[in-house]
Amino acid sequence: MKKVLFTAVLALGLSQVNAQNYNNALGVVVDLGDGATLVGPQYKHSFDGKNAGNVQVMFGDNITVLGADYTYNQAFAGTNGLGWYVGVGPQLSFVDYGNDYHGDADKTYFAIRPQVGLEYKIPSAPLALHFDWKPWWNLTNDSNFEAGRFSLGFKYVFN
């Protein structure tokens, strides 16, 4: 009986938790780790509180990256503004190697980037912060996997 009651309370509690209490956010993302550090604008849109889309354009070290991600967001029960998310999305990288590369100096890479992270929406301010592990799985030009990639984001929240 205790197990049934616990399960019912847990299910009710989780169904009442809103994963994300905003619809739109615009900010800056910093992508760092193995390789170049990239910085640029990002935009996040929540479709229904749990499902969101993110787009970003990042620049750094002769690299331009365009990315779009889908994330599933869930709040931690009993917290005010703290949640977790998992997601995945495609990335296009345009790299200018200049004279450092044999043959063509410009390369375009297509990658898939899974992610898992934490986001904190400051309850008393229209600001949200995130930190995630976002490895880079390059599928083109000598495919490789870079596990040591992370991102930090600072967003202004609006509806």
JSON list of N, CA and C in Angstrom, two decimals, residues 4-30:
[
{"chain": "A", "resi": 4, "resn": "VAL", "atom": "N", "xyz": [2.12, 1.99, -3.49]},
{"chain": "A", "resi": 4, "resn": "VAL", "atom": "CA", "xyz": [1.09, 2.56, -4.36]},
{"chain": "A", "resi": 4, "resn": "VAL", "atom": "C", "xyz": [0.88, 4.04, -4.02]},
{"chain": "A", "resi": 5, "resn": "LEU", "atom": "N", "xyz": [0.79, 4.36, -2.75]},
{"chain": "A", "resi": 5, "resn": "LEU", "atom": "CA", "xyz": [0.61, 5.75, -2.33]},
{"chain": "A", "resi": 5, "resn": "LEU", "atom": "C", "xyz": [1.81, 6.60, -2.75]},
{"chain": "A", "resi": 6, "resn": "PHE", "atom": "N", "xyz": [3.01, 6.10, -2.54]},
{"chain": "A", "resi": 6, "resn": "PHE", "atom": "CA", "xyz": [4.22, 6.83, -2.94]},
{"chain": "A", "resi": 6, "resn": "PHE", "atom": "C", "xyz": [4.24, 7.07, -4.45]},
{"chain": "A", "resi": 7, "resn": "THR", "atom": "N", "xyz": [3.90, 6.05, -5.23]},
{"chain": "A", "resi": 7, "resn": "THR", "atom": "CA", "xyz": [3.87, 6.19, -6.69]},
{"chain": "A", "resi": 7, "resn": "THR", "atom": "C", "xyz": [2.83, 7.21, -7.11]},
{"chain": "A", "resi": 8, "resn": "ALA", "atom": "N", "xyz": [1.66, 7.20, -6.50]},
{"chain": "A", "resi": 8, "resn": "ALA", "atom": "CA", "xyz": [0.61, 8.15, -6.85]},
{"chain": "A", "resi": 8, "resn": "ALA", "atom": "C", "xyz": [1.02, 9.59, -6.52]},
{"chain": "A", "resi": 9, "resn": "VAL", "atom": "N", "xyz": [1.61, 9.79, -5.34]},
{"chain": "A", "resi": 9, "resn": "VAL", "atom": "CA", "xyz": [2.07, 11.12, -4.95]},
{"chain": "A", "resi": 9, "resn": "VAL", "atom": "C", "xyz": [3.18, 11.60, -5.87]},
{"chain": "A", "resi": 10, "resn": "LEU", "atom": "N", "xyz": [4.11, 10.72, -6.20]},
{"chain": "A", "resi": 10, "resn": "LEU", "atom": "CA", "xyz": [5.21, 11.08, -7.09]},
{"chain": "A", "resi": 10, "resn": "LEU", "atom": "C", "xyz": [4.69, 11.44, -8.48]},
{"chain": "A", "resi": 11, "resn": "ALA", "atom": "N", "xyz": [3.78, 10.64, -9.02]},
{"chain": "A", "resi": 11, "resn": "ALA", "atom": "CA", "xyz": [3.22, 10.91, -10.35]},
{"chain": "A", "resi": 11, "resn": "ALA", "atom": "C", "xyz": [2.46, 12.23, -10.36]},
{"chain": "A", "resi": 12, "resn": "LEU", "atom": "N", "xyz": [1.67, 12.49, -9.34]},
{"chain": "A", "resi": 12, "resn": "LEU", "atom": "CA", "xyz": [0.93, 13.75, -9.25]},
{"chain": "A", "resi": 12, "resn": "LEU", "atom": "C", "xyz": [1.88, 14.92, -9.12]},
{"chain": "A", "resi": 13, "resn": "GLY", "atom": "N", "xyz": [2.91, 14.77, -8.30]},
{"chain": "A", "resi": 13, "resn": "GLY", "atom": "CA", "xyz": [3.89, 15.84, -8.12]},
{"chain": "A", "resi": 13, "resn": "GLY", "atom": "C", "xyz": [4.64, 16.15, -9.39]},
{"chain": "A", "resi": 14, "resn": "LEU", "atom": "N", "xyz": [5.04, 15.12, -10.11]},
{"chain": "A", "resi": 14, "resn": "LEU", "atom": "CA", "xyz": [5.78, 15.34, -11.35]},
{"chain": "A", "resi": 14, "resn": "LEU", "atom": "C", "xyz": [4.90, 15.93, -12.43]},
{"chain": "A", "resi": 15, "resn": "SER", "atom": "N", "xyz": [3.61, 15.57, -12.43]},
{"chain": "A", "resi": 15, "resn": "SER", "atom": "CA", "xyz": [2.73, 16.11, -13.46]},
{"chain": "A", "resi": 15, "resn": "SER", "atom": "C", "xyz": [2.45, 17.59, -13.21]},
{"chain": "A", "resi": 16, "resn": "GLN", "atom": "N", "xyz": [2.60, 18.06, -11.97]},
{"chain": "A", "resi": 16, "resn": "GLN", "atom": "CA", "xyz": [2.37, 19.45, -11.65]},
{"chain": "A", "resi": 16, "resn": "GLN", "atom": "C", "xyz": [3.60, 20.32, -11.86]},
{"chain": "A", "resi": 17, "resn": "VAL", "atom": "N", "xyz": [4.75, 19.71, -12.07]},
{"chain": "A", "resi": 17, "resn": "VAL", "atom": "CA", "xyz": [5.99, 20.46, -12.24]},
{"chain": "A", "resi": 17, "resn": "VAL", "atom": "C", "xyz": [6.05, 20.97, -13.67]},
{"chain": "A", "resi": 18, "resn": "ASN", "atom": "N", "xyz": [6.18, 22.26, -13.83]},
{"chain": "A", "resi": 18, "resn": "ASN", "atom": "CA", "xyz": [6.36, 22.84, -15.15]},
{"chain": "A", "resi": 18, "resn": "ASN", "atom": "C", "xyz": [7.85, 22.89, -15.44]},
{"chain": "A", "resi": 19, "resn": "ALA", "atom": "N", "xyz": [8.26, 22.24, -16.50]},
{"chain": "A", "resi": 19, "resn": "ALA", "atom": "CA", "xyz": [9.67, 22.11, -16.79]},
{"chain": "A", "resi": 19, "resn": "ALA", "atom": "C", "xyz": [10.31, 23.46, -17.08]},
{"chain": "A", "resi": 20, "resn": "GLN", "atom": "N", "xyz": [9.60, 24.33, -17.70]},
{"chain": "A", "resi": 20, "resn": "GLN", "atom": "CA", "xyz": [10.17, 25.59, -18.10]},
{"chain": "A", "resi": 20, "resn": "GLN", "atom": "C", "xyz": [9.10, 26.66, -17.96]},
{"chain": "A", "resi": 21, "resn": "ASN", "atom": "N", "xyz": [9.38, 27.70, -17.21]},
{"chain": "A", "resi": 21, "resn": "ASN", "atom": "CA", "xyz": [8.35, 28.71, -16.96]},
{"chain": "A", "resi": 21, "resn": "ASN", "atom": "C", "xyz": [8.53, 29.94, -17.83]},
{"chain": "A", "resi": 22, "resn": "TYR", "atom": "N", "xyz": [9.03, 29.76, -19.02]},
{"chain": "A", "resi": 22, "resn": "TYR", "atom": "CA", "xyz": [9.11, 30.85, -19.99]},
{"chain": "A", "resi": 22, "resn": "TYR", "atom": "C", "xyz": [8.97, 30.28, -21.39]},
{"chain": "A", "resi": 23, "resn": "ASN", "atom": "N", "xyz": [8.64, 31.15, -22.35]},
{"chain": "A", "resi": 23, "resn": "ASN", "atom": "CA", "xyz": [8.45, 30.69, -23.73]},
{"chain": "A", "resi": 23, "resn": "ASN", "atom": "C", "xyz": [9.65, 30.97, -24.62]},
{"chain": "A", "resi": 24, "resn": "ASN", "atom": "N", "xyz": [10.31, 32.10, -24.42]},
{"chain": "A", "resi": 24, "resn": "ASN", "atom": "CA", "xyz": [11.40, 32.50, -25.30]},
{"chain": "A", "resi": 24, "resn": "ASN", "atom": "C", "xyz": [12.56, 33.07, -24.49]},
{"chain": "A", "resi": 25, "resn": "ALA", "atom": "N", "xyz": [13.75, 32.89, -25.02]},
{"chain": "A", "resi": 25, "resn": "ALA", "atom": "CA", "xyz": [14.94, 33.44, -24.38]},
{"chain": "A", "resi": 25, "resn": "ALA", "atom": "C", "xyz": [15.97, 33.75, -25.45]},
{"chain": "A", "resi": 26, "resn": "LEU", "atom": "N", "xyz": [16.68, 34.85, -25.27]},
{"chain": "A", "resi": 26, "resn": "LEU", "atom": "CA", "xyz": [17.72, 35.28, -26.19]},
{"chain": "A", "resi": 26, "resn": "LEU", "atom": "C", "xyz": [18.97, 35.57, -25.37]},
{"chain": "A", "resi": 27, "resn": "GLY", "atom": "N", "xyz": [20.11, 35.07, -25.83]},
{"chain": "A", "resi": 27, "resn": "GLY", "atom": "CA", "xyz": [21.31, 35.28, -25.03]},
{"chain": "A", "resi": 27, "resn": "GLY", "atom": "C", "xyz": [22.59, 34.94, -25.75]},
{"chain": "A", "resi": 28, "resn": "VAL", "atom": "N", "xyz": [23.60, 34.63, -24.95]},
{"chain": "A", "resi": 28, "resn": "VAL", "atom": "CA", "xyz": [24.95, 34.33, -25.44]},
{"chain": "A", "resi": 28, "resn": "VAL", "atom": "C", "xyz": [25.32, 32.93, -24.98]},
{"chain": "A", "resi": 29, "resn": "VAL", "atom": "N", "xyz": [25.95, 32.18, -25.88]},
{"chain": "A", "resi": 29, "resn": "VAL", "atom": "CA", "xyz": [26.44, 30.85, -25.55]},
{"chain": "A", "resi": 29, "resn": "VAL", "atom": "C", "xyz": [27.96, 30.83, -25.73]},
{"chain": "A", "resi": 30, "resn": "VAL", "atom": "N", "xyz": [28.64, 30.14, -24.83]},
{"chain": "A", "resi": 30, "resn": "VAL", "atom": "CA", "xyz": [30.09, 29.92, -24.91]},
{"chain": "A", "resi": 30, "resn": "VAL", "atom": "C", "xyz": [30.30, 28.42, -24.99]}
]
